[in-house]
mmCIF file of C-alpha atoms in Angstrom:
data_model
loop_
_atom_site.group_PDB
_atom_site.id
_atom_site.type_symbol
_atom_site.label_atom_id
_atom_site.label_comp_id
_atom_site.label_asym_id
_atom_site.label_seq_id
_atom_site.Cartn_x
_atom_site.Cartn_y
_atom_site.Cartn_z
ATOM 1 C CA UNK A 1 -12.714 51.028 -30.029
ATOM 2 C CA UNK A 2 -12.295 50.596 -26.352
ATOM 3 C CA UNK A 3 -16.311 50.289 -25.538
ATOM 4 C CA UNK A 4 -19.529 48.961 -27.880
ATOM 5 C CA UNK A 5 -21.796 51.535 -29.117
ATOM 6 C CA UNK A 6 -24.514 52.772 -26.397
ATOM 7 C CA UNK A 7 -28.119 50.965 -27.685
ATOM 8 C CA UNK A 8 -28.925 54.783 -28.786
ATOM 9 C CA UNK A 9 -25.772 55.050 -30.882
ATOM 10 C CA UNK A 10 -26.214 51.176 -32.124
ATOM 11 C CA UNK A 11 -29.408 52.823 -33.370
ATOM 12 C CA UNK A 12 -27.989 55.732 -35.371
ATOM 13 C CA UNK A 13 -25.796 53.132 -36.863
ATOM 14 C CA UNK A 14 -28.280 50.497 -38.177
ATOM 15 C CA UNK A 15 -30.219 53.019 -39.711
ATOM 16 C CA UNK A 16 -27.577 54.551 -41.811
ATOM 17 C CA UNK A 17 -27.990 54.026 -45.364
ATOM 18 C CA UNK A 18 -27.071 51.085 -46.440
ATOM 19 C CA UNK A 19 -24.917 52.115 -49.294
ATOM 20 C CA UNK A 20 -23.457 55.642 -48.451
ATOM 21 C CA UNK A 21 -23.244 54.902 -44.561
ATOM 22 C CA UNK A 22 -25.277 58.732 -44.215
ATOM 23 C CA UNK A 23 -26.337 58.843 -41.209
ATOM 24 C CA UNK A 24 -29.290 60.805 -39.560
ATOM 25 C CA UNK A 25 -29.730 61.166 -35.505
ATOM 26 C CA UNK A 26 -29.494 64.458 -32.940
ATOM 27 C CA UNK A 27 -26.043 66.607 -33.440
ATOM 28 C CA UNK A 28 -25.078 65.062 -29.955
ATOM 29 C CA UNK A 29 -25.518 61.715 -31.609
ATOM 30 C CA UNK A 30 -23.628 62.099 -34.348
ATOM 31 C CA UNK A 31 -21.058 64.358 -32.586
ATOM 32 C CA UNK A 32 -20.367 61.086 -30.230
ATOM 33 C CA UNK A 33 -20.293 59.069 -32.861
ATOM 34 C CA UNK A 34 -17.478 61.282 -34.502
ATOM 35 C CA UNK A 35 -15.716 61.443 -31.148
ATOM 36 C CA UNK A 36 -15.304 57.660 -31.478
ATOM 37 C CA UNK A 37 -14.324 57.211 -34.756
ATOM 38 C CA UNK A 38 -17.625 55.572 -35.686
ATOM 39 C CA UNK A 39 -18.563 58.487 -38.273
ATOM 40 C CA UNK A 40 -17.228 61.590 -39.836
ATOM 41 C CA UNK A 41 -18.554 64.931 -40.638
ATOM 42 C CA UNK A 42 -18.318 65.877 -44.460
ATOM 43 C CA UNK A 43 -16.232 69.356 -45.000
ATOM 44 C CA UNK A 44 -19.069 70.874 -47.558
ATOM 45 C CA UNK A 45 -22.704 71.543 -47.054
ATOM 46 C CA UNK A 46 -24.828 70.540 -45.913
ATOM 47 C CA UNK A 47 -22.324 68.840 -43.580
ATOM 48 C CA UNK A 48 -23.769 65.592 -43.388
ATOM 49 C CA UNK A 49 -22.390 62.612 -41.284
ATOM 50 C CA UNK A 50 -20.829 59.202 -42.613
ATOM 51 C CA UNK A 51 -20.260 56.241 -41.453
ATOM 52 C CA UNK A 52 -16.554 55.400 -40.885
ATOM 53 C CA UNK A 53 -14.975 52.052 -42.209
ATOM 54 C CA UNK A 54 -14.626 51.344 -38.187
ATOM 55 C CA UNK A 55 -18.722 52.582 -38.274
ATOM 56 C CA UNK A 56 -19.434 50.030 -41.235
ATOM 57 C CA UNK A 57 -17.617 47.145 -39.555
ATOM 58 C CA UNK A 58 -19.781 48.036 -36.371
ATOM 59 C CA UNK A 59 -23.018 47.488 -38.271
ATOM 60 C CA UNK A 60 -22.319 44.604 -39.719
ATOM 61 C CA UNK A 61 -21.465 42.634 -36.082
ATOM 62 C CA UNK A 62 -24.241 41.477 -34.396
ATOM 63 C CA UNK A 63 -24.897 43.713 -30.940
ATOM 64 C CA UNK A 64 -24.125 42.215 -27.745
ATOM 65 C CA UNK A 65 -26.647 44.517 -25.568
ATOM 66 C CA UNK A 66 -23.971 46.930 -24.276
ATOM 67 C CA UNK A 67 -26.483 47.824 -21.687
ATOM 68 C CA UNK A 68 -26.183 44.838 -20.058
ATOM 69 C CA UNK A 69 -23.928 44.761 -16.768
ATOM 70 C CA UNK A 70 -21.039 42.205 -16.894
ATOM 71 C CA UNK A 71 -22.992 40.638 -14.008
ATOM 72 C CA UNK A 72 -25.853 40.285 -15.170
ATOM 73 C CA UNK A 73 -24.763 38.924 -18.812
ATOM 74 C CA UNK A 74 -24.059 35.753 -16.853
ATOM 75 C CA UNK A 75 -25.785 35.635 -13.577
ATOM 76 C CA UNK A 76 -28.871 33.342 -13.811
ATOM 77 C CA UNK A 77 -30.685 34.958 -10.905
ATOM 78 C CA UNK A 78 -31.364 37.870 -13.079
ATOM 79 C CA UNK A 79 -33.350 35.712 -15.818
ATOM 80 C CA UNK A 80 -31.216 37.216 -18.523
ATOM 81 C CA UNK A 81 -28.658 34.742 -18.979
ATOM 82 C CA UNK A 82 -28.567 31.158 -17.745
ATOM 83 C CA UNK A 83 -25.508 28.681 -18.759
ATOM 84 C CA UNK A 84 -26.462 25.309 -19.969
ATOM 85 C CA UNK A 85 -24.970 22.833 -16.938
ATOM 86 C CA UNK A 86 -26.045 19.532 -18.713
ATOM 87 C CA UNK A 87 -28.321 16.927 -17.167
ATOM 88 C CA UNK A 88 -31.534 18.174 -18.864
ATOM 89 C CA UNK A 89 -34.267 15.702 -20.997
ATOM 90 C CA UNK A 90 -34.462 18.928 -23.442
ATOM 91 C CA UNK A 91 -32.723 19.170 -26.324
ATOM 92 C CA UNK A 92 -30.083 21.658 -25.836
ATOM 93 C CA UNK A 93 -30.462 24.682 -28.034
ATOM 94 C CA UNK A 94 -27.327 25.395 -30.039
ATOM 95 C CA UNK A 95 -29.033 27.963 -32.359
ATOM 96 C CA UNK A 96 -26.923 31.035 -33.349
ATOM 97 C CA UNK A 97 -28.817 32.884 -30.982
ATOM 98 C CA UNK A 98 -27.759 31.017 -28.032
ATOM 99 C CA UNK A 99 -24.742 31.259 -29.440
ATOM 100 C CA UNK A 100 -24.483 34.918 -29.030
ATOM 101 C CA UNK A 101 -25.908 35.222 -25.540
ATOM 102 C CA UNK A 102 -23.281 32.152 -24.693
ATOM 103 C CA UNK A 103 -20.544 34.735 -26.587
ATOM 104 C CA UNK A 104 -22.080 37.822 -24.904
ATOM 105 C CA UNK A 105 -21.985 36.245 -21.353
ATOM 106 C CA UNK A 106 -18.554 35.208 -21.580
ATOM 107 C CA UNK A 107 -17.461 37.869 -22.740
ATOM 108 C CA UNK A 108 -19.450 40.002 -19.729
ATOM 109 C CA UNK A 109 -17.805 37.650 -17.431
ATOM 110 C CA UNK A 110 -14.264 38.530 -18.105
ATOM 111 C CA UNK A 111 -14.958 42.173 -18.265
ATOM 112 C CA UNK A 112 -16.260 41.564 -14.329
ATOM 113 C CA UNK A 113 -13.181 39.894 -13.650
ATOM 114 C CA UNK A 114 -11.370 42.812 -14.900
ATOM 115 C CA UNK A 115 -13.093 45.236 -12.974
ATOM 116 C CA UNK A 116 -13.385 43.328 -9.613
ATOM 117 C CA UNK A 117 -10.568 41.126 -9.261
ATOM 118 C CA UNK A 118 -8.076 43.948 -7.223
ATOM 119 C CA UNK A 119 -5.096 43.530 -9.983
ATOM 120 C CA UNK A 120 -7.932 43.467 -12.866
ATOM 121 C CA UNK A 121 -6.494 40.433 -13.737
ATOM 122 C CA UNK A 122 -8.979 38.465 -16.385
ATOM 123 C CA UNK A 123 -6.859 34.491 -16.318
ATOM 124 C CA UNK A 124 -8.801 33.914 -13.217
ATOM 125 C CA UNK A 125 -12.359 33.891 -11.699
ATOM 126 C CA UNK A 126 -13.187 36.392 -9.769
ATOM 127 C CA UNK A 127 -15.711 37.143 -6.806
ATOM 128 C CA UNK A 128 -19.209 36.409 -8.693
ATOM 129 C CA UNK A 129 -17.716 33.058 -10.323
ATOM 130 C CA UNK A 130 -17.051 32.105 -6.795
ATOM 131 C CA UNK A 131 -20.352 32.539 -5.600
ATOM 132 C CA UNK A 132 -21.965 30.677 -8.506
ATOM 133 C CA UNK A 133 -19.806 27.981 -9.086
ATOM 134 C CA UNK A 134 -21.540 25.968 -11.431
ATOM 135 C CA UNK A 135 -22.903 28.454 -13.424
ATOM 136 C CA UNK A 136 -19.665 29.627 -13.795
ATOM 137 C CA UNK A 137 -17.631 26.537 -14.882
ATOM 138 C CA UNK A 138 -20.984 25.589 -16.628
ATOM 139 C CA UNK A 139 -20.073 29.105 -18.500
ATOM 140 C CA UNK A 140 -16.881 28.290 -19.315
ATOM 141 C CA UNK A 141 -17.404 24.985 -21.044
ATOM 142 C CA UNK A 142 -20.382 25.913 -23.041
ATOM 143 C CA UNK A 143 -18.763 29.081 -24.416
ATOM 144 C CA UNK A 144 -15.913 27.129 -25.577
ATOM 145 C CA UNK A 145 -18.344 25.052 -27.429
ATOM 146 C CA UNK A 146 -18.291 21.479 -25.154
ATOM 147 C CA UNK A 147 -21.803 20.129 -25.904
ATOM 148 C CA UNK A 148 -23.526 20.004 -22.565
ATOM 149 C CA UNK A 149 -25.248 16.297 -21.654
ATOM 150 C CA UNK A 150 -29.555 17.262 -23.090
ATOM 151 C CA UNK A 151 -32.273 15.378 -24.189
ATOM 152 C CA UNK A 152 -30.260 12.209 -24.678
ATOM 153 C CA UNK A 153 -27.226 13.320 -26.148
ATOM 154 C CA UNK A 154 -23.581 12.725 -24.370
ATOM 155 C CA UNK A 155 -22.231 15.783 -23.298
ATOM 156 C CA UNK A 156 -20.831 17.934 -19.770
ATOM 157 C CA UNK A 157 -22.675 17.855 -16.318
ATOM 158 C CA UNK A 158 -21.906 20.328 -13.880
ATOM 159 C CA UNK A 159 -22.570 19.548 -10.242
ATOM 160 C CA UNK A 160 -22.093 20.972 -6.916
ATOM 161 C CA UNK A 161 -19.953 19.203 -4.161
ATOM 162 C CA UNK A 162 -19.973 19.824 -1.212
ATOM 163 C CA UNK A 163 -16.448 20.414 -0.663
ATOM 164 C CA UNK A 164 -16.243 24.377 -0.958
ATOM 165 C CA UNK A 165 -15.131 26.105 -3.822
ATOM 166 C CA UNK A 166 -15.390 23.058 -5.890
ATOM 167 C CA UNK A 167 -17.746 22.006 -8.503
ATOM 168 C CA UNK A 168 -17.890 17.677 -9.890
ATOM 169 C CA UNK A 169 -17.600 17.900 -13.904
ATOM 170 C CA UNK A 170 -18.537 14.377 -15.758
ATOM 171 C CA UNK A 171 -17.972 13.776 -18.798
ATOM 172 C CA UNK A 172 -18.984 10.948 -21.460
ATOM 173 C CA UNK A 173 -15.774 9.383 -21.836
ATOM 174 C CA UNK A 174 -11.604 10.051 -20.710
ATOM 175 C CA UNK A 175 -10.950 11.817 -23.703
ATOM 176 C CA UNK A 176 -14.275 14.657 -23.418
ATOM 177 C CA UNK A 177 -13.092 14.977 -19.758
ATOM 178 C CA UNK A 178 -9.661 15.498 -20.351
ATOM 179 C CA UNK A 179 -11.054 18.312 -22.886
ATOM 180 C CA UNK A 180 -13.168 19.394 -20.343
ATOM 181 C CA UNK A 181 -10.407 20.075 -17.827
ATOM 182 C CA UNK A 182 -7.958 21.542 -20.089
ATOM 183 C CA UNK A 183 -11.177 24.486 -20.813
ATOM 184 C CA UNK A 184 -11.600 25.123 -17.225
ATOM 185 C CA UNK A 185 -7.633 25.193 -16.726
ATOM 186 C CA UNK A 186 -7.155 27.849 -19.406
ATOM 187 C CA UNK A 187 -9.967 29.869 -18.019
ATOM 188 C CA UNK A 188 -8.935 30.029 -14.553
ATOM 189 C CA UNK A 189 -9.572 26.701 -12.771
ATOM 190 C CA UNK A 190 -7.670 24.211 -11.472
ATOM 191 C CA UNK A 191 -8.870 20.704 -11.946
ATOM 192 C CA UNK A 192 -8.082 16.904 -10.733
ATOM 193 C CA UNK A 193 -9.835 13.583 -11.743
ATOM 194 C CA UNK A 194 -10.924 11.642 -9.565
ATOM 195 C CA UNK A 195 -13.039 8.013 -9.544
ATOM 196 C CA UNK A 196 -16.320 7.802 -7.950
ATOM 197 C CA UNK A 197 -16.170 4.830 -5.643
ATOM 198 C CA UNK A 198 -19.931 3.551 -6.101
ATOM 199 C CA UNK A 199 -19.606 3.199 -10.044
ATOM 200 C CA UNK A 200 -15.708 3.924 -10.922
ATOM 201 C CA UNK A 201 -16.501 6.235 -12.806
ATOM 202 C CA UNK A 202 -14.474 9.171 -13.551
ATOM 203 C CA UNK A 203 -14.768 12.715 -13.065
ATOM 204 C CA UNK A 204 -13.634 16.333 -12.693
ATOM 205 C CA UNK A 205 -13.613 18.233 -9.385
ATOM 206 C CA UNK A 206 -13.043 21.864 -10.251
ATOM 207 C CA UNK A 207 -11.698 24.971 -8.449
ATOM 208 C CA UNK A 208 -11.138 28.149 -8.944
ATOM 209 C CA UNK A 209 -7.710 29.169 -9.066
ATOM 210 C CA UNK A 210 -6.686 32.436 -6.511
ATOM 211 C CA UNK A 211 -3.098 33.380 -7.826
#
């Protein structure tokens, strides 16, 4: 299935019985649901509509708001979606819903990649991530589960530089940002380590990678 269920077809599909998979909606409904091998039409009367096994597997997944533009799944300026960049004194939440919307985001982000970067390419950042660098590498790391530094606890911070195109990533300890780097590498980045001269501490300055 090359596309998620419209939030009208989603719908149709959670209410189907929970047994049979029958479903009930408008015969343009279930006709689109037929045309996408969520559901099948059954050859004697009254010619009701079933869930496929494709249709079952879709109701049991949790929805990812199809509606949502790829954009705004992870831009923060819309209010929907904000990545966790570390540095807070609140607890960071690591519910399963967060989880989702962390899923969901990424997930939004590399379908924008694929539709704005000019060769659709999806190993690299593309135009938005560019303009929101931290957010973006911020993104990155929490969706492949780094704990972000909140409400006491070690973890990532994400800062801006200002060197352009580059984003400062600390990290607890060597071995967390080492971890850290080899995330951001894989999705796109290219990263060096550095020591601040004030406390010698060491640290992460991110880019993202063009070619």
């Amino acid at each position: 299935m090359a596309r998620p269920p419209t939030a009208a077809q989603r719908r149709v599909i959670d209410a189907a019985d929970p047994v049979t998979g029958r479903l009930k909606g408008t015969e343009a409904q279930l006709d689109a649901l037929v045309k996408r091998g969520l559901a099948f039409r059954h050859p004697r009367p009254p010619h009701d509509h079933f869930l496929t096994p494709t249709g079952h597997r879709v109701r049991e997944t949790v929805p990812e708001e199809p509606e949502r533009s790829a954009e705004q799944a992870a831009d923060p300026a819309t209010g929907v979606f904000a990545a966790q960049v570390g540095g807070t004194q609140e607890a960071a939440d690591t519910g399963p819903a967060r989880a989702r919307e962390v899923h969901s985001a990424w997930q939004g982000l590399l379908e924008l990649r694929r539709m704005t970067n000019p060769d659709g390419a999806t190993d690299r950042p593309c135009g938005w991530e560019r303009a929101h660098l931290v957010q973006a590498a911020a993104l990155a790391l929490e969706a492949a589960g780094h704990p972000p530094e909140a409400g006491g606890s070690p973890g990532y911070r994400v800062r801006a530089t200002p060197q352009p195109e580059a984003v400062a990533v600390h990290a607890p300890d060597g071995e967390a940002l080492r971890a850290c780097a080899i995330t951001l590498e894989g999705a796109g980045w290219q990263v060096g380590e550095y020591t601040e001269p004030r406390t010698r501490a060491r640290y992460g300055l991110a880019s993202p990678r063009r070619v």
